[in-house]
């Protein structure tokens, strides 16, 4: 989750600080391009690290759930939001590697994915449909 927090912060910084057109603040265009390239690399690397760990969490959680509750997957709200988050970050990785989507659009996707992650982490505890969930910890 920390890796995803890093790319979330970098995505917000990218959206705010990298201009669409020629920089108005007097910075040479090559400096702005170098800053953008560095931010893009850091975001991508951070997402890959977080994605690997999220994949491990889902896989090992499924193995543990089968042993504890008798089912690999039960479409519990926590599991569902983890899958939505995982699919969102997978979409980011694929779109980034294809290179056909604007960098700002990719940053907005990262922001959306982090909101999904927060729903997975915090939100499921407060959903009315989640009260029967085995993943509620504030009972």
Coordinates of N, CA and C in Angstrom, one line a residue:
X1 N 0.8 -1.2 0.0 CA 0.0 0.0 0.0 C 0.9 1.3 0.0
X2 N 2.0 1.2 0.6 CA 2.9 2.3 0.6 C 3.4 2.7 -0.8
X3 N 3.7 1.7 -1.6 CA 4.1 1.9 -2.9 C 3.0 2.6 -3.7
X4 N 1.8 2.2 -3.5 CA 0.7 2.9 -4.2 C 0.5 4.3 -3.7
X5 N 0.8 4.6 -2.4 CA 0.7 5.9 -1.8 C 1.7 6.8 -2.5
X6 N 2.9 6.3 -2.8 CA 4.0 7.0 -3.4 C 3.5 7.4 -4.8
X7 N 3.0 6.4 -5.6 CA 2.6 6.8 -7.0 C 1.4 7.7 -7.0
X8 N 0.6 7.6 -6.0 CA -0.6 8.6 -5.9 C 0.0 10.0 -5.7
X9 N 0.9 10.2 -4.8 CA 1.5 11.5 -4.5 C 2.2 12.0 -5.8
X10 N 2.9 11.1 -6.4 CA 3.6 11.6 -7.7 C 2.7 11.9 -8.8
X11 N 1.6 11.2 -8.9 CA 0.6 11.4 -9.9 C -0.1 12.8 -9.7
X12 N -0.4 13.1 -8.4 CA -1.0 14.4 -8.1 C 0.1 15.5 -8.5
X13 N 1.3 15.3 -8.1 CA 2.4 16.3 -8.4 C 2.5 16.5 -9.9
X14 N 2.5 15.4 -10.6 CA 2.6 15.4 -12.1 C 1.5 16.2 -12.7
X15 N 0.2 16.0 -12.3 CA -0.9 16.7 -12.8 C -0.8 18.2 -12.6
X16 N -0.4 18.5 -11.4 CA -0.3 19.9 -11.0 C 0.9 20.6 -11.6
X17 N 2.1 20.0 -11.7 CA 3.3 20.7 -12.0 C 3.7 20.6 -13.5
X18 N 3.3 19.6 -14.2 CA 3.8 19.4 -15.6 C 2.8 20.1 -16.5
X19 N 3.2 21.1 -17.2 CA 2.2 21.8 -18.1 C 2.0 21.1 -19.4
X20 N 0.8 21.3 -20.0 CA 0.5 20.6 -21.3 C 1.2 21.3 -22.4
X21 N 1.4 22.6 -22.3 CA 2.0 23.3 -23.4 C 3.4 23.8 -22.9
X22 N 4.0 24.7 -23.7 CA 5.3 25.2 -23.3 C 5.2 25.8 -21.9
X23 N 6.2 25.6 -21.1 CA 6.2 26.1 -19.7 C 6.1 27.6 -19.6
X24 N 5.2 28.0 -18.8 CA 5.1 29.5 -18.6 C 6.0 30.0 -17.5
X25 N 6.6 29.2 -16.7 CA 7.4 29.6 -15.6 C 8.8 29.9 -16.0
X26 N 9.1 29.9 -17.3 CA 10.5 30.2 -17.7 C 11.5 29.0 -17.7
X27 N 11.0 27.9 -17.3 CA 11.9 26.7 -17.3 C 12.1 26.3 -18.7
X28 N 13.3 25.9 -19.1 CA 13.6 25.4 -20.4 C 12.7 24.1 -20.6
X29 N 12.3 23.9 -21.8 CA 11.4 22.8 -22.1 C 12.1 21.4 -21.9
X30 N 13.4 21.3 -22.1 CA 14.1 20.1 -21.8 C 14.1 19.7 -20.3
X31 N 14.2 20.8 -19.5 CA 14.1 20.5 -18.0 C 12.7 20.0 -17.6
X32 N 11.7 20.5 -18.2 CA 10.3 20.1 -17.9 C 10.2 18.7 -18.4
X33 N 10.7 18.4 -19.6 CA 10.6 17.0 -20.1 C 11.4 16.0 -19.3
X34 N 12.5 16.4 -18.8 CA 13.3 15.6 -17.9 C 12.6 15.3 -16.6
X35 N 12.0 16.3 -16.0 CA 11.2 16.2 -14.8 C 10.1 15.2 -15.0
X36 N 9.4 15.4 -16.1 CA 8.2 14.6 -16.5 C 8.6 13.1 -16.6
X37 N 9.8 12.9 -17.3 CA 10.2 11.5 -17.6 C 10.6 10.9 -16.2
X38 N 11.3 11.6 -15.3 CA 11.6 11.1 -14.0 C 10.4 10.7 -13.2
X39 N 9.4 11.6 -13.2 CA 8.2 11.3 -12.5 C 7.5 10.1 -13.0
X40 N 7.4 10.0 -14.4 CA 6.8 8.8 -15.0 C 7.5 7.5 -14.6
X41 N 8.8 7.6 -14.6 CA 9.6 6.4 -14.3 C 9.3 6.0 -12.8
X42 N 9.4 7.0 -11.9 CA 9.2 6.7 -10.5 C 7.8 6.2 -10.3
X43 N 6.8 6.8 -10.9 CA 5.4 6.3 -10.8 C 5.3 4.8 -11.3
X44 N 5.8 4.5 -12.4 CA 5.7 3.2 -13.0 C 6.4 2.2 -12.1
X45 N 7.6 2.5 -11.7 CA 8.4 1.6 -10.8 C 7.6 1.3 -9.5
X46 N 7.0 2.4 -8.9 CA 6.3 2.3 -7.7 C 5.0 1.4 -7.9
X47 N 4.3 1.6 -9.0 CA 3.2 0.8 -9.3 C 3.5 -0.7 -9.5
X48 N 4.6 -1.0 -10.2 CA 5.0 -2.4 -10.4 C 5.3 -3.0 -9.0
X49 N 6.0 -2.3 -8.1 CA 6.3 -2.9 -6.8 C 5.0 -3.2 -6.1
X50 N 4.1 -2.2 -6.0 CA 2.9 -2.3 -5.3 C 2.0 -3.4 -6.0
X51 N 2.0 -3.5 -7.3 CA 1.2 -4.5 -8.0 C 1.7 -5.9 -7.6
X52 N 3.0 -6.1 -7.6 CA 3.5 -7.4 -7.2 C 3.1 -7.8 -5.8
X53 N 3.2 -6.9 -4.9 CA 2.7 -7.2 -3.5 C 1.2 -7.4 -3.4
X54 N 0.5 -6.6 -4.1 CA -1.0 -6.7 -4.1 C -1.4 -8.1 -4.7
X55 N -0.7 -8.5 -5.7 CA -0.9 -9.8 -6.3 C -0.6 -10.9 -5.3
X56 N 0.5 -10.8 -4.6 CA 0.8 -11.8 -3.5 C -0.2 -11.8 -2.4
X57 N -0.7 -10.6 -2.1 CA -1.7 -10.5 -1.0 C -3.0 -11.2 -1.4
X58 N -3.4 -11.0 -2.6 CA -4.6 -11.7 -3.1 C -4.5 -13.2 -3.2
X59 N -3.3 -13.6 -3.7 CA -3.1 -15.1 -3.9 C -3.0 -15.7 -2.5
X60 N -2.1 -15.2 -1.6 CA -2.0 -15.8 -0.3 C -3.2 -15.7 0.5
X61 N -4.0 -14.6 0.4 CA -5.2 -14.4 1.1 C -6.2 -15.5 0.6
X62 N -6.3 -15.8 -0.7 CA -7.2 -16.8 -1.2 C -6.8 -18.2 -0.6
X63 N -5.5 -18.5 -0.5 CA -5.1 -19.7 0.0 C -5.4 -19.8 1.5
X64 N -5.2 -18.8 2.2 CA -5.6 -18.7 3.6 C -7.1 -18.9 3.8
X65 N -7.9 -18.2 3.0 CA -9.3 -18.2 3.1 C -9.9 -19.6 2.8
X66 N -9.3 -20.3 1.9 CA -9.7 -21.7 1.7 C -9.5 -22.6 2.9
X67 N -8.4 -22.4 3.5 CA -8.2 -23.1 4.8 C -9.1 -22.7 5.9
X68 N -9.3 -21.4 6.1 CA -10.0 -20.9 7.2 C -11.5 -21.0 7.0
X69 N -12.0 -20.7 5.8 CA -13.5 -20.5 5.6 C -14.0 -21.6 4.6
X70 N -13.1 -22.3 4.0 CA -13.6 -23.4 3.0 C -13.8 -22.9 1.6
X71 N -13.5 -21.7 1.3 CA -13.7 -21.2 -0.1 C -12.5 -20.3 -0.5
X72 N -12.0 -20.4 -1.7 CA -10.9 -19.6 -2.2 C -11.4 -18.2 -2.4
X73 N -12.6 -18.0 -2.8 CA -13.1 -16.6 -3.1 C -14.6 -16.6 -2.8
X74 N -15.1 -15.6 -2.1 CA -16.5 -15.5 -1.8 C -17.2 -14.2 -2.2
X75 N -16.5 -13.4 -3.0 CA -17.0 -12.1 -3.5 C -17.4 -11.3 -2.3
X76 N -16.7 -11.4 -1.2 CA -16.8 -10.5 -0.1 C -16.5 -9.1 -0.5
X77 N -17.0 -8.0 0.1 CA -16.7 -6.6 -0.4 C -15.2 -6.4 -0.4
X78 N -14.5 -6.9 0.6 CA -13.0 -6.6 0.7 C -12.3 -7.3 -0.5
X79 N -12.7 -8.5 -0.8 CA -12.1 -9.3 -1.9 C -12.5 -8.6 -3.3
X80 N -13.7 -8.1 -3.4 CA -14.2 -7.5 -4.6 C -13.4 -6.2 -4.8
X81 N -13.3 -5.3 -3.8 CA -12.5 -4.1 -4.0 C -11.0 -4.3 -4.2
X82 N -10.5 -5.4 -3.6 CA -9.1 -5.7 -3.9 C -8.9 -6.1 -5.3
X83 N -9.9 -6.8 -5.9 CA -9.8 -7.2 -7.3 C -10.0 -6.0 -8.2
X84 N -10.9 -5.1 -7.9 CA -11.1 -3.9 -8.7 C -9.8 -3.1 -8.7
X85 N -9.2 -2.9 -7.5 CA -7.9 -2.2 -7.4 C -6.9 -2.9 -8.2
X86 N -6.8 -4.2 -8.1 CA -5.8 -4.9 -8.9 C -6.0 -4.7 -10.4
X87 N -7.2 -4.8 -10.8 CA -7.5 -4.6 -12.3 C -7.2 -3.2 -12.7
X88 N -7.4 -2.2 -11.9 CA -7.1 -0.8 -12.2 C -5.6 -0.6 -12.4
X89 N -4.8 -1.2 -11.5 CA -3.4 -1.0 -11.6 C -2.8 -1.9 -12.8
X90 N -3.5 -3.0 -13.1 CA -3.1 -3.8 -14.2 C -3.4 -3.0 -15.5
X91 N -4.5 -2.3 -15.5 CA -4.8 -1.5 -16.7 C -3.8 -0.3 -16.8
X92 N -3.4 0.3 -15.7 CA -2.4 1.3 -15.8 C -1.1 0.8 -16.4
X93 N -0.6 -0.4 -15.9 CA 0.6 -1.0 -16.4 C 0.5 -1.2 -17.9
X94 N -0.6 -1.8 -18.4 CA -0.7 -2.1 -19.8 C -0.8 -0.9 -20.6
X95 N -1.6 0.1 -20.2 CA -1.7 1.4 -21.0 C -0.4 2.1 -21.0
X96 N 0.3 2.1 -19.9 CA 1.6 2.8 -19.9 C 2.6 2.1 -20.8
X97 N 2.6 0.8 -20.9 CA 3.5 0.1 -21.8 C 3.1 0.2 -23.2
X98 N 1.8 0.4 -23.5 CA 1.4 0.6 -24.9 C 1.7 2.0 -25.4
X99 N 1.7 2.9 -24.5 CA 2.1 4.3 -24.8 C 1.2 5.1 -25.7
X100 N -0.1 4.7 -25.7 CA -1.1 5.3 -26.6 C -2.0 6.3 -25.8
X101 N -1.8 6.4 -24.5 CA -2.6 7.2 -23.6 C -1.8 8.3 -23.1
X102 N -2.4 9.5 -23.0 CA -1.6 10.6 -22.5 C -1.1 10.4 -21.0
X103 N 0.0 11.0 -20.7 CA 0.5 10.8 -19.3 C -0.4 11.3 -18.3
X104 N -1.1 12.4 -18.5 CA -2.0 13.0 -17.6 C -3.2 12.1 -17.3
X105 N -3.6 11.4 -18.4 CA -4.7 10.5 -18.3 C -4.3 9.3 -17.4
X106 N -3.1 8.9 -17.6 CA -2.5 7.8 -16.8 C -2.4 8.2 -15.3
X107 N -2.1 9.4 -15.1 CA -2.0 9.9 -13.7 C -3.4 10.0 -13.1
X108 N -4.4 10.4 -13.8 CA -5.8 10.4 -13.3 C -6.2 8.9 -13.0
X109 N -5.8 8.0 -13.8 CA -6.1 6.6 -13.6 C -5.5 6.1 -12.3
X110 N -4.2 6.6 -12.0 CA -3.6 6.2 -10.7 C -4.3 6.8 -9.5
X111 N -4.8 8.0 -9.7 CA -5.5 8.7 -8.6 C -6.8 7.9 -8.4
X112 N -7.5 7.5 -9.4 CA -8.7 6.6 -9.3 C -8.4 5.3 -8.6
X113 N -7.3 4.7 -9.0 CA -6.9 3.4 -8.4 C -6.6 3.5 -6.9
X114 N -6.0 4.6 -6.5 CA -5.7 4.8 -5.1 C -7.0 5.0 -4.3
X115 N -8.0 5.7 -4.9 CA -9.3 5.8 -4.3 C -9.9 4.4 -4.1
X116 N -9.8 3.6 -5.1 CA -10.3 2.2 -5.0 C -9.5 1.5 -3.9
X117 N -8.3 1.7 -3.8 CA -7.5 1.1 -2.7 C -8.0 1.5 -1.3
X118 N -8.3 2.8 -1.2 CA -8.8 3.3 0.1 C -10.2 2.7 0.4
X119 N -10.9 2.4 -0.7 CA -12.2 1.8 -0.5 C -12.0 0.4 0.1
X120 N -11.0 -0.3 -0.5 CA -10.6 -1.6 0.0 C -10.1 -1.6 1.4
X121 N -9.3 -0.6 1.7 CA -8.7 -0.6 3.0 C -9.6 -0.1 4.1
X122 N -10.4 1.0 3.9 CA -11.2 1.7 4.9 C -12.7 1.5 4.6
X123 N -13.1 1.7 3.4 CA -14.5 1.8 3.0 C -15.3 0.6 3.3
X124 N -14.8 -0.6 3.1 CA -15.6 -1.8 3.3 C -16.1 -2.0 4.7
X125 N -15.4 -1.4 5.7 CA -15.9 -1.4 7.1 C -17.1 -0.6 7.3
X126 N -17.4 0.3 6.4 CA -18.6 1.2 6.6 C -19.7 1.0 5.6
X127 N -19.5 0.0 4.7 CA -20.6 -0.3 3.7 C -21.7 -1.0 4.4
X128 N -23.0 -0.6 4.2 CA -24.1 -1.3 4.8 C -24.1 -2.8 4.4
X129 N -23.7 -3.1 3.2 CA -23.8 -4.5 2.7 C -22.6 -5.3 3.3
X130 N -21.7 -4.7 3.9 CA -20.5 -5.4 4.4 C -20.6 -5.9 5.8
X131 N -21.8 -5.7 6.4 CA -21.9 -6.0 7.8 C -21.8 -7.5 8.0
X132 N -22.1 -8.3 7.0 CA -22.0 -9.8 7.1 C -20.6 -10.3 6.7
X133 N -19.7 -9.4 6.4 CA -18.4 -9.7 5.8 C -17.5 -10.3 6.9
X134 N -16.7 -11.2 6.5 CA -15.7 -11.8 7.5 C -14.5 -10.8 7.6
X135 N -14.5 -9.8 6.8 CA -13.4 -8.8 6.8 C -13.7 -7.6 7.6
X136 N -14.7 -7.5 8.4 CA -15.0 -6.4 9.2 C -14.3 -6.5 10.5
X137 N -13.5 -5.5 10.9 CA -12.6 -5.6 12.0 C -13.0 -4.7 13.2
X138 N -14.0 -3.8 12.9 CA -14.4 -2.8 14.0 C -15.7 -3.2 14.6
X139 N -16.0 -4.4 14.8 CA -17.2 -4.9 15.4 C -17.3 -4.7 16.9

